[in-house]
PDB file of C-alpha atoms in Angstrom:
ATOM      1  CA  UNK A   1       0.003   0.058  -0.005  1.00 89.00           C
ATOM      2  CA  UNK A   2       2.709   2.353   0.880  1.00 91.00           C
ATOM      3  CA  UNK A   3       4.504   1.721  -2.368  1.00 91.00           C
ATOM      4  CA  UNK A   4       1.199   2.611  -4.237  1.00 92.00           C
ATOM      5  CA  UNK A   5       0.896   5.839  -2.380  1.00 91.00           C
ATOM      6  CA  UNK A   6       4.540   6.755  -2.987  1.00 91.00           C
ATOM      7  CA  UNK A   7       4.164   6.165  -6.729  1.00 91.00           C
ATOM      8  CA  UNK A   8       0.927   8.358  -6.935  1.00 90.00           C
ATOM      9  CA  UNK A   9       2.490  11.121  -4.943  1.00 89.00           C
ATOM     10  CA  UNK A  10       5.689  11.196  -7.056  1.00 88.00           C
ATOM     11  CA  UNK A  11       4.296  10.679 -10.436  1.00 88.00           C
ATOM     12  CA  UNK A  12       0.840  12.436 -10.254  1.00 89.00           C
ATOM     13  CA  UNK A  13      -0.144  14.827 -12.948  1.00 89.00           C
ATOM     14  CA  UNK A  14      -1.184  18.432 -11.726  1.00 86.00           C
ATOM     15  CA  UNK A  15      -2.174  21.470 -13.689  1.00 85.00           C
ATOM     16  CA  UNK A  16      -3.335  24.746 -12.068  1.00 84.00           C
ATOM     17  CA  UNK A  17      -5.099  25.879 -15.280  1.00 85.00           C
ATOM     18  CA  UNK A  18      -7.128  22.555 -15.722  1.00 85.00           C
ATOM     19  CA  UNK A  19      -7.591  21.237 -12.229  1.00 82.00           C
ATOM     20  CA  UNK A  20     -10.292  18.763 -13.157  1.00 85.00           C
ATOM     21  CA  UNK A  21      -7.626  16.935 -15.065  1.00 84.00           C
ATOM     22  CA  UNK A  22      -5.421  16.269 -11.995  1.00 88.00           C
ATOM     23  CA  UNK A  23      -4.776  12.653 -11.110  1.00 90.00           C
ATOM     24  CA  UNK A  24      -2.613   9.664 -11.926  1.00 92.00           C
ATOM     25  CA  UNK A  25      -2.011   8.554 -15.506  1.00 92.00           C
ATOM     26  CA  UNK A  26       0.244   5.575 -16.424  1.00 91.00           C
ATOM     27  CA  UNK A  27       1.662   7.152 -19.588  1.00 91.00           C
ATOM     28  CA  UNK A  28       2.365  10.369 -17.877  1.00 90.00           C
ATOM     29  CA  UNK A  29       3.998   8.484 -14.936  1.00 92.00           C
ATOM     30  CA  UNK A  30       6.092   6.477 -17.123  1.00 91.00           C
ATOM     31  CA  UNK A  31       7.377   9.523 -19.119  1.00 89.00           C
ATOM     32  CA  UNK A  32       8.273  11.246 -15.857  1.00 88.00           C
ATOM     33  CA  UNK A  33      10.017   8.102 -14.602  1.00 85.00           C
ATOM     34  CA  UNK A  34      12.108   7.803 -17.809  1.00 81.00           C
ATOM     35  CA  UNK A  35      13.041  11.644 -17.668  1.00 79.00           C
ATOM     36  CA  UNK A  36      14.272  11.315 -14.089  1.00 76.00           C
ATOM     37  CA  UNK A  37      16.351   8.159 -15.109  1.00 70.00           C
ATOM     38  CA  UNK A  38      17.872  10.022 -18.009  1.00 65.00           C
ATOM     39  CA  UNK A  39      18.811  12.948 -15.921  1.00 63.00           C
ATOM     40  CA  UNK A  40      20.793  10.593 -13.684  1.00 62.00           C
ATOM     41  CA  UNK A  41      22.585   8.826 -16.436  1.00 74.00           C
ATOM     42  CA  UNK A  42      26.008  10.567 -17.346  1.00 82.00           C
ATOM     43  CA  UNK A  43      25.975   8.899 -20.802  1.00 83.00           C
ATOM     44  CA  UNK A  44      22.814  10.600 -21.666  1.00 79.00           C
ATOM     45  CA  UNK A  45      23.648  13.890 -20.139  1.00 81.00           C
ATOM     46  CA  UNK A  46      27.049  14.191 -21.626  1.00 86.00           C
ATOM     47  CA  UNK A  47      27.141  13.594 -25.474  1.00 87.00           C
ATOM     48  CA  UNK A  48      30.908  13.886 -25.614  1.00 89.00           C
ATOM     49  CA  UNK A  49      31.548  11.303 -22.990  1.00 89.00           C
ATOM     50  CA  UNK A  50      29.062   8.902 -24.659  1.00 89.00           C
ATOM     51  CA  UNK A  51      30.837   9.219 -28.083  1.00 90.00           C
ATOM     52  CA  UNK A  52      34.205   8.437 -26.506  1.00 90.00           C
ATOM     53  CA  UNK A  53      32.830   5.447 -24.620  1.00 90.00           C
ATOM     54  CA  UNK A  54      31.326   4.063 -27.765  1.00 91.00           C
ATOM     55  CA  UNK A  55      34.361   4.725 -29.860  1.00 91.00           C
ATOM     56  CA  UNK A  56      36.432   2.751 -27.294  1.00 89.00           C
ATOM     57  CA  UNK A  57      33.873  -0.155 -27.337  1.00 88.00           C
ATOM     58  CA  UNK A  58      34.073  -0.397 -31.047  1.00 88.00           C
ATOM     59  CA  UNK A  59      37.829  -0.726 -30.612  1.00 85.00           C
ATOM     60  CA  UNK A  60      37.374  -3.788 -28.481  1.00 82.00           C
ATOM     61  CA  UNK A  61      37.524  -2.374 -25.070  1.00 86.00           C
ATOM     62  CA  UNK A  62      35.506  -3.753 -22.249  1.00 87.00           C
ATOM     63  CA  UNK A  63      33.361  -1.536 -20.184  1.00 88.00           C
ATOM     64  CA  UNK A  64      35.738  -2.188 -17.135  1.00 89.00           C
ATOM     65  CA  UNK A  65      38.778  -1.190 -19.266  1.00 90.00           C
ATOM     66  CA  UNK A  66      37.230   1.884 -20.463  1.00 90.00           C
ATOM     67  CA  UNK A  67      36.023   3.042 -16.904  1.00 89.00           C
ATOM     68  CA  UNK A  68      39.576   2.093 -15.534  1.00 89.00           C
ATOM     69  CA  UNK A  69      41.310   4.033 -18.198  1.00 89.00           C
ATOM     70  CA  UNK A  70      39.059   7.140 -17.532  1.00 88.00           C
ATOM     71  CA  UNK A  71      39.931   6.902 -13.858  1.00 88.00           C
ATOM     72  CA  UNK A  72      43.755   6.520 -14.678  1.00 87.00           C
ATOM     73  CA  UNK A  73      43.798   9.549 -16.826  1.00 88.00           C
ATOM     74  CA  UNK A  74      41.825  11.499 -14.242  1.00 87.00           C
ATOM     75  CA  UNK A  75      39.359  12.505 -16.852  1.00 83.00           C
ATOM     76  CA  UNK A  76      36.075  14.372 -16.017  1.00 85.00           C
ATOM     77  CA  UNK A  77      33.359  13.351 -16.039  1.00 85.00           C
ATOM     78  CA  UNK A  78      34.033   9.746 -15.460  1.00 84.00           C
ATOM     79  CA  UNK A  79      31.779   6.570 -15.434  1.00 86.00           C
ATOM     80  CA  UNK A  80      31.911   3.293 -13.929  1.00 88.00           C
ATOM     81  CA  UNK A  81      31.714  -0.044 -15.873  1.00 87.00           C
ATOM     82  CA  UNK A  82      28.124  -0.695 -14.310  1.00 86.00           C
ATOM     83  CA  UNK A  83      26.924   2.675 -15.818  1.00 87.00           C
ATOM     84  CA  UNK A  84      28.201   1.565 -19.343  1.00 89.00           C
ATOM     85  CA  UNK A  85      26.563  -1.766 -18.960  1.00 88.00           C
ATOM     86  CA  UNK A  86      23.281  -0.138 -17.928  1.00 85.00           C
ATOM     87  CA  UNK A  87      23.371   2.237 -21.105  1.00 86.00           C
ATOM     88  CA  UNK A  88      24.400  -0.611 -23.390  1.00 87.00           C
ATOM     89  CA  UNK A  89      21.421  -2.897 -22.436  1.00 87.00           C
ATOM     90  CA  UNK A  90      19.077   0.043 -22.020  1.00 83.00           C
ATOM     91  CA  UNK A  91      16.670   1.269 -24.761  1.00 81.00           C
ATOM     92  CA  UNK A  92      19.205   3.528 -26.406  1.00 81.00           C
ATOM     93  CA  UNK A  93      22.050   1.040 -26.360  1.00 83.00           C
ATOM     94  CA  UNK A  94      19.966  -1.702 -27.712  1.00 84.00           C
ATOM     95  CA  UNK A  95      18.585   0.386 -30.539  1.00 85.00           C
ATOM     96  CA  UNK A  96      22.197   1.078 -31.562  1.00 84.00           C
ATOM     97  CA  UNK A  97      23.151  -2.470 -31.080  1.00 85.00           C
ATOM     98  CA  UNK A  98      26.110  -1.663 -28.757  1.00 86.00           C
ATOM     99  CA  UNK A  99      25.936  -5.280 -27.174  1.00 86.00           C
ATOM    100  CA  UNK A 100      27.643  -6.741 -30.225  1.00 85.00           C
ATOM    101  CA  UNK A 101      30.904  -4.689 -29.274  1.00 85.00           C
ATOM    102  CA  UNK A 102      31.021  -6.418 -25.925  1.00 82.00           C
ATOM    103  CA  UNK A 103      33.501  -9.161 -25.387  1.00 76.00           C
ATOM    104  CA  UNK A 104      30.665 -11.635 -24.453  1.00 70.00           C
ATOM    105  CA  UNK A 105      28.366 -10.316 -27.259  1.00 69.00           C
ATOM    106  CA  UNK A 106      25.412 -11.199 -25.131  1.00 71.00           C
ATOM    107  CA  UNK A 107      22.044  -9.582 -26.197  1.00 69.00           C
ATOM    108  CA  UNK A 108      20.661  -9.880 -22.731  1.00 72.00           C
ATOM    109  CA  UNK A 109      22.593  -9.182 -19.503  1.00 70.00           C
ATOM    110  CA  UNK A 110      22.998 -11.984 -16.868  1.00 66.00           C
ATOM    111  CA  UNK A 111      22.163 -11.109 -13.351  1.00 64.00           C
ATOM    112  CA  UNK A 112      25.187  -9.531 -11.615  1.00 58.00           C
ATOM    113  CA  UNK A 113      24.716 -11.475  -8.464  1.00 56.00           C
ATOM    114  CA  UNK A 114      23.434 -14.765  -9.705  1.00 57.00           C
ATOM    115  CA  UNK A 115      24.663 -17.839  -7.947  1.00 54.00           C
ATOM    116  CA  UNK A 116      27.591 -19.443  -9.660  1.00 52.00           C
ATOM    117  CA  UNK A 117      28.886 -22.864  -8.931  1.00 51.00           C
ATOM    118  CA  UNK A 118      32.228 -22.800  -6.886  1.00 49.00           C
ATOM    119  CA  UNK A 119      33.623 -25.567  -9.033  1.00 58.00           C
ATOM    120  CA  UNK A 120      32.576 -27.931 -11.860  1.00 75.00           C
ATOM    121  CA  UNK A 121      29.210 -29.599 -11.115  1.00 86.00           C
ATOM    122  CA  UNK A 122      30.520 -33.032 -12.505  1.00 88.00           C
ATOM    123  CA  UNK A 123      34.277 -32.857 -12.017  1.00 90.00           C
ATOM    124  CA  UNK A 124      36.518 -35.152 -14.461  1.00 90.00           C
ATOM    125  CA  UNK A 125      37.837 -37.124 -11.428  1.00 91.00           C
ATOM    126  CA  UNK A 126      34.236 -38.367 -10.824  1.00 93.00           C
ATOM    127  CA  UNK A 127      33.940 -39.804 -14.427  1.00 93.00           C
ATOM    128  CA  UNK A 128      32.783 -43.340 -15.122  1.00 94.00           C
ATOM    129  CA  UNK A 129      36.235 -43.867 -16.793  1.00 94.00           C
ATOM    130  CA  UNK A 130      37.925 -43.235 -13.378  1.00 93.00           C
ATOM    131  CA  UNK A 131      35.610 -45.675 -11.749  1.00 94.00           C
ATOM    132  CA  UNK A 132      37.584 -48.914 -10.384  1.00 92.00           C
ATOM    133  CA  UNK A 133      37.632 -51.923 -12.644  1.00 91.00           C
ATOM    134  CA  UNK A 134      35.912 -54.215  -9.988  1.00 92.00           C
ATOM    135  CA  UNK A 135      32.758 -52.046 -10.225  1.00 92.00           C
ATOM    136  CA  UNK A 136      32.578 -52.503 -13.990  1.00 91.00           C
ATOM    137  CA  UNK A 137      32.945 -56.236 -13.789  1.00 92.00           C
ATOM    138  CA  UNK A 138      30.383 -56.473 -11.019  1.00 93.00           C
ATOM    139  CA  UNK A 139      32.842 -58.172  -8.677  1.00 91.00           C
ATOM    140  CA  UNK A 140      31.894 -56.399  -5.556  1.00 94.00           C
ATOM    141  CA  UNK A 141      28.659 -56.000  -3.920  1.00 96.00           C
ATOM    142  CA  UNK A 142      27.306 -52.600  -2.883  1.00 95.00           C
ATOM    143  CA  UNK A 143      27.764 -50.635  -6.168  1.00 96.00           C
ATOM    144  CA  UNK A 144      24.585 -49.135  -7.271  1.00 97.00           C
ATOM    145  CA  UNK A 145      23.268 -47.231 -10.173  1.00 97.00           C
ATOM    146  CA  UNK A 146      20.635 -44.456  -9.891  1.00 96.00           C
ATOM    147  CA  UNK A 147      18.299 -42.640 -12.211  1.00 95.00           C
ATOM    148  CA  UNK A 148      14.928 -40.584 -12.116  1.00 93.00           C
ATOM    149  CA  UNK A 149      11.727 -41.654 -13.903  1.00 93.00           C
ATOM    150  CA  UNK A 150       9.867 -38.802 -15.178  1.00 90.00           C
ATOM    151  CA  UNK A 151       6.024 -38.853 -15.806  1.00 91.00           C
ATOM    152  CA  UNK A 152       3.510 -36.622 -17.902  1.00 88.00           C
ATOM    153  CA  UNK A 153       3.431 -33.018 -17.237  1.00 84.00           C
ATOM    154  CA  UNK A 154      -0.064 -33.301 -15.910  1.00 83.00           C
ATOM    155  CA  UNK A 155       1.278 -35.131 -12.962  1.00 80.00           C
ATOM    156  CA  UNK A 156       3.269 -32.191 -11.812  1.00 83.00           C
ATOM    157  CA  UNK A 157       6.823 -32.360 -10.309  1.00 84.00           C
ATOM    158  CA  UNK A 158       6.314 -35.779  -8.732  1.00 88.00           C
ATOM    159  CA  UNK A 159       8.776 -38.433  -9.902  1.00 92.00           C
ATOM    160  CA  UNK A 160      10.145 -41.735  -8.820  1.00 94.00           C
ATOM    161  CA  UNK A 161      13.684 -42.368  -8.171  1.00 95.00           C
ATOM    162  CA  UNK A 162      15.150 -45.817  -9.186  1.00 96.00           C
ATOM    163  CA  UNK A 163      18.138 -47.507  -7.820  1.00 96.00           C
ATOM    164  CA  UNK A 164      19.610 -50.952  -8.670  1.00 97.00           C
ATOM    165  CA  UNK A 165      22.499 -52.861  -7.175  1.00 97.00           C
ATOM    166  CA  UNK A 166      24.829 -53.824  -9.970  1.00 96.00           C
ATOM    167  CA  UNK A 167      25.850 -57.378  -8.769  1.00 96.00           C
ATOM    168  CA  UNK A 168      22.429 -58.732  -7.562  1.00 96.00           C
ATOM    169  CA  UNK A 169      20.042 -56.422  -9.764  1.00 96.00           C
ATOM    170  CA  UNK A 170      18.217 -55.686  -6.527  1.00 97.00           C
ATOM    171  CA  UNK A 171      15.810 -52.837  -7.166  1.00 96.00           C
ATOM    172  CA  UNK A 172      14.709 -49.959  -5.001  1.00 96.00           C
ATOM    173  CA  UNK A 173      12.055 -47.230  -6.162  1.00 96.00           C
ATOM    174  CA  UNK A 174      10.871 -44.434  -4.019  1.00 94.00           C
ATOM    175  CA  UNK A 175       8.635 -41.495  -4.765  1.00 92.00           C
ATOM    176  CA  UNK A 176       9.553 -37.805  -4.793  1.00 89.00           C
ATOM    177  CA  UNK A 177       7.020 -34.972  -4.682  1.00 85.00           C
ATOM    178  CA  UNK A 178       9.418 -32.546  -6.323  1.00 83.00           C
ATOM    179  CA  UNK A 179      12.593 -32.690  -8.586  1.00 81.00           C
ATOM    180  CA  UNK A 180      14.885 -30.357  -6.453  1.00 87.00           C
ATOM    181  CA  UNK A 181      18.314 -31.883  -6.115  1.00 90.00           C
ATOM    182  CA  UNK A 182      18.369 -31.143  -2.411  1.00 90.00           C
ATOM    183  CA  UNK A 183      15.080 -32.978  -1.769  1.00 90.00           C
ATOM    184  CA  UNK A 184      16.191 -35.913  -3.920  1.00 92.00           C
ATOM    185  CA  UNK A 185      19.657 -36.435  -2.235  1.00 93.00           C
ATOM    186  CA  UNK A 186      18.020 -36.135   1.295  1.00 92.00           C
ATOM    187  CA  UNK A 187      15.417 -38.802   0.202  1.00 92.00           C
ATOM    188  CA  UNK A 188      18.151 -41.135  -1.105  1.00 94.00           C
ATOM    189  CA  UNK A 189      20.306 -40.788   1.942  1.00 94.00           C
ATOM    190  CA  UNK A 190      17.231 -41.607   4.015  1.00 94.00           C
ATOM    191  CA  UNK A 191      16.476 -44.785   1.963  1.00 94.00           C
ATOM    192  CA  UNK A 192      20.147 -46.022   1.724  1.00 94.00           C
ATOM    193  CA  UNK A 193      21.073 -45.267   5.361  1.00 93.00           C
ATOM    194  CA  UNK A 194      19.589 -48.280   7.018  1.00 93.00           C
ATOM    195  CA  UNK A 195      22.013 -50.603   4.875  1.00 94.00           C
ATOM    196  CA  UNK A 196      25.402 -51.466   6.229  1.00 94.00           C
ATOM    197  CA  UNK A 197      28.264 -49.432   4.775  1.00 93.00           C
ATOM    198  CA  UNK A 198      29.786 -52.222   2.519  1.00 94.00           C
ATOM    199  CA  UNK A 199      26.154 -52.505   0.885  1.00 95.00           C
ATOM    200  CA  UNK A 200      26.363 -48.886  -0.299  1.00 95.00           C
ATOM    201  CA  UNK A 201      29.867 -48.379  -1.376  1.00 95.00           C
ATOM    202  CA  UNK A 202      29.040 -46.238  -4.570  1.00 96.00           C
ATOM    203  CA  UNK A 203      26.430 -44.888  -7.044  1.00 97.00           C
ATOM    204  CA  UNK A 204      26.614 -44.204 -10.735  1.00 96.00           C
ATOM    205  CA  UNK A 205      24.369 -41.343 -12.043  1.00 95.00           C
ATOM    206  CA  UNK A 206      24.097 -39.652 -15.379  1.00 93.00           C
ATOM    207  CA  UNK A 207      24.726 -35.760 -15.655  1.00 91.00           C
ATOM    208  CA  UNK A 208      21.086 -34.644 -14.882  1.00 89.00           C
ATOM    209  CA  UNK A 209      20.847 -31.440 -12.966  1.00 89.00           C
ATOM    210  CA  UNK A 210      18.831 -33.295 -10.333  1.00 90.00           C
ATOM    211  CA  UNK A 211      22.070 -35.059  -9.153  1.00 92.00           C
ATOM    212  CA  UNK A 212      24.183 -31.798  -8.916  1.00 90.00           C
ATOM    213  CA  UNK A 213      24.070 -32.009  -5.108  1.00 91.00           C
ATOM    214  CA  UNK A 214      25.850 -35.468  -5.139  1.00 93.00           C
ATOM    215  CA  UNK A 215      28.597 -34.075  -2.985  1.00 92.00           C
ATOM    216  CA  UNK A 216      26.325 -34.613   0.182  1.00 92.00           C
ATOM    217  CA  UNK A 217      26.274 -38.434  -0.342  1.00 94.00           C
ATOM    218  CA  UNK A 218      30.010 -39.129   0.800  1.00 92.00           C
ATOM    219  CA  UNK A 219      30.188 -37.272   3.929  1.00 92.00           C
ATOM    220  CA  UNK A 220      26.386 -38.118   4.649  1.00 92.00           C
ATOM    221  CA  UNK A 221      26.349 -41.942   4.096  1.00 94.00           C
ATOM    222  CA  UNK A 222      29.796 -42.707   3.069  1.00 93.00           C
ATOM    223  CA  UNK A 223      28.816 -43.346  -0.597  1.00 95.00           C
ATOM    224  CA  UNK A 224      31.181 -42.457  -3.632  1.00 95.00           C
ATOM    225  CA  UNK A 225      29.630 -41.064  -6.749  1.00 95.00           C
ATOM    226  CA  UNK A 226      30.519 -41.650 -10.323  1.00 95.00           C
ATOM    227  CA  UNK A 227      29.006 -40.024 -13.533  1.00 95.00           C
ATOM    228  CA  UNK A 228      28.448 -41.342 -17.081  1.00 94.00           C
ATOM    229  CA  UNK A 229      29.669 -39.359 -20.131  1.00 92.00           C
ATOM    230  CA  UNK A 230      27.145 -36.692 -21.468  1.00 89.00           C
ATOM    231  CA  UNK A 231      24.449 -38.298 -23.506  1.00 87.00           C
ATOM    232  CA  UNK A 232      25.387 -41.699 -22.846  1.00 90.00           C
ATOM    233  CA  UNK A 233      22.750 -43.255 -20.530  1.00 87.00           C
ATOM    234  CA  UNK A 234      23.767 -46.703 -21.863  1.00 91.00           C
ATOM    235  CA  UNK A 235      26.843 -46.677 -19.550  1.00 94.00           C
ATOM    236  CA  UNK A 236      24.562 -47.260 -16.608  1.00 94.00           C
ATOM    237  CA  UNK A 237      22.632 -50.013 -18.286  1.00 93.00           C
ATOM    238  CA  UNK A 238      21.392 -51.808 -15.273  1.00 95.00           C
ATOM    239  CA  UNK A 239      19.120 -48.969 -14.145  1.00 95.00           C
ATOM    240  CA  UNK A 240      18.052 -48.241 -17.691  1.00 95.00           C
ATOM    241  CA  UNK A 241      16.880 -51.781 -17.823  1.00 94.00           C
ATOM    242  CA  UNK A 242      15.184 -51.347 -14.430  1.00 95.00           C
ATOM    243  CA  UNK A 243      13.230 -48.374 -15.631  1.00 95.00           C
ATOM    244  CA  UNK A 244      12.019 -50.193 -18.822  1.00 94.00           C
ATOM    245  CA  UNK A 245      10.741 -53.087 -16.628  1.00 94.00           C
ATOM    246  CA  UNK A 246       9.094 -50.837 -14.219  1.00 94.00           C
ATOM    247  CA  UNK A 247       7.355 -48.830 -16.769  1.00 94.00           C
ATOM    248  CA  UNK A 248       5.155 -52.019 -17.046  1.00 93.00           C
ATOM    249  CA  UNK A 249       3.692 -50.982 -13.625  1.00 93.00           C
ATOM    250  CA  UNK A 250       4.443 -47.191 -13.846  1.00 93.00           C
ATOM    251  CA  UNK A 251       3.448 -45.865 -17.389  1.00 93.00           C
ATOM    252  CA  UNK A 252       3.991 -42.149 -17.979  1.00 92.00           C
ATOM    253  CA  UNK A 253       0.308 -41.330 -17.133  1.00 91.00           C
ATOM    254  CA  UNK A 254       0.563 -42.857 -13.678  1.00 91.00           C
ATOM    255  CA  UNK A 255      -0.744 -40.361 -10.888  1.00 91.00           C
ATOM    256  CA  UNK A 256       2.496 -40.556  -8.985  1.00 90.00           C
ATOM    257  CA  UNK A 257       1.174 -38.358  -6.134  1.00 87.00           C
ATOM    258  CA  UNK A 258      -1.447 -40.849  -5.357  1.00 89.00           C
ATOM    259  CA  UNK A 259       0.965 -43.824  -4.873  1.00 90.00           C
ATOM    260  CA  UNK A 260       1.595 -44.849  -1.335  1.00 91.00           C
ATOM    261  CA  UNK A 261       4.529 -46.412   0.307  1.00 90.00           C
ATOM    262  CA  UNK A 262       2.647 -49.667   0.150  1.00 93.00           C
ATOM    263  CA  UNK A 263       2.074 -49.401  -3.606  1.00 93.00           C
ATOM    264  CA  UNK A 264       5.817 -48.703  -4.114  1.00 94.00           C
ATOM    265  CA  UNK A 265       7.000 -51.602  -1.982  1.00 94.00           C
ATOM    266  CA  UNK A 266       4.505 -53.983  -3.880  1.00 95.00           C
ATOM    267  CA  UNK A 267       6.089 -52.917  -7.308  1.00 95.00           C
ATOM    268  CA  UNK A 268       9.656 -53.427  -5.795  1.00 95.00           C
ATOM    269  CA  UNK A 269       8.746 -56.895  -4.464  1.00 95.00           C
ATOM    270  CA  UNK A 270       7.280 -57.931  -7.848  1.00 95.00           C
ATOM    271  CA  UNK A 271      10.522 -56.663  -9.688  1.00 95.00           C
ATOM    272  CA  UNK A 272      12.743 -58.347  -7.150  1.00 95.00           C
ATOM    273  CA  UNK A 273      10.853 -61.592  -7.069  1.00 94.00           C
ATOM    274  CA  UNK A 274      11.216 -62.302 -10.781  1.00 93.00           C
ATOM    275  CA  UNK A 275      13.955 -64.932 -11.687  1.00 94.00           C
ATOM    276  CA  UNK A 276      16.719 -63.454 -13.728  1.00 92.00           C
ATOM    277  CA  UNK A 277      18.767 -65.396 -16.266  1.00 92.00           C
ATOM    278  CA  UNK A 278      22.064 -63.229 -15.421  1.00 92.00           C
ATOM    279  CA  UNK A 279      21.674 -64.574 -11.757  1.00 93.00           C
ATOM    280  CA  UNK A 280      21.422 -68.276 -12.816  1.00 92.00           C
ATOM    281  CA  UNK A 281      17.551 -67.914 -12.423  1.00 94.00           C
ATOM    282  CA  UNK A 282      17.676 -66.796  -8.932  1.00 94.00           C
ATOM    283  CA  UNK A 283      15.718 -63.760  -8.000  1.00 95.00           C
ATOM    284  CA  UNK A 284      17.173 -60.408  -7.062  1.00 96.00           C
ATOM    285  CA  UNK A 285      15.981 -60.799  -3.551  1.00 96.00           C
ATOM    286  CA  UNK A 286      17.752 -64.160  -3.086  1.00 96.00           C
ATOM    287  CA  UNK A 287      20.883 -62.825  -4.430  1.00 96.00           C
ATOM    288  CA  UNK A 288      20.793 -59.665  -2.338  1.00 96.00           C
ATOM    289  CA  UNK A 289      20.021 -61.799   0.872  1.00 96.00           C
ATOM    290  CA  UNK A 290      22.927 -63.983   0.065  1.00 95.00           C
ATOM    291  CA  UNK A 291      25.354 -61.135  -0.137  1.00 95.00           C
ATOM    292  CA  UNK A 292      23.996 -59.503   2.818  1.00 95.00           C
ATOM    293  CA  UNK A 293      24.535 -62.709   4.894  1.00 94.00           C
ATOM    294  CA  UNK A 294      28.257 -62.693   3.713  1.00 93.00           C
ATOM    295  CA  UNK A 295      28.555 -59.131   5.464  1.00 89.00           C
ATOM    296  CA  UNK A 296      27.573 -60.436   8.912  1.00 82.00           C
TER     297      UNK A 296
END
């Protein structure tokens, strides 16, 4: 409310000769705001300074270099690099297509204080090519693969995370009500934590943005993380195969939000109770129990 009152007071139209026209008009207010803004901008108020800045931009100088040089030479008036950027991406600068002279040549400006990752989201040392060979040949128990099953847009952000243990093909499915990486990793740790440490040695993901908080897993539950190459989901073929089999019971039009924990357990039990040729016709449940018994 106070913002509206301040706007009316600042940009209200008043005419002593025609008092019946006094009031607030959107077009008049916009013009007044634009005029005030122009009075504050040095590159609009000082044509010679504007010409000099544009000439240096056309020579390939960045706004920071131009502002720094003006300060070094002690010239007056001087401008900051922020003032130059504001003019370049403003109406006058856009009409003159000044952005094409910037080093980045972006037509739209990125937020100044947008969050930037402190390092690589998926660093090279976490590549699947750095993964130990015993994981690749399914020699050790406790090496998992993970993925996210997405559904029709009508189902909202709800999704299902799928995990499969590489040696026993034991499957775990759990529901997520949102796709945020923080929520997914917290849920994953809650699901995996009851297992003994040797049963959750590592997880291999693809490079989806929902896995970008992977760094929480090692300090949280002691699980290492590996990532497939970009656009190479076949490198985690076990979980891709699991997703294909799970789609029999979870087609893309499934109302995920309506699925209960009992529903999810029933689907997992069916998947894990099916004999597998790769296990010598044992079920994943039987193979998983055998491996768990060895850990005792």
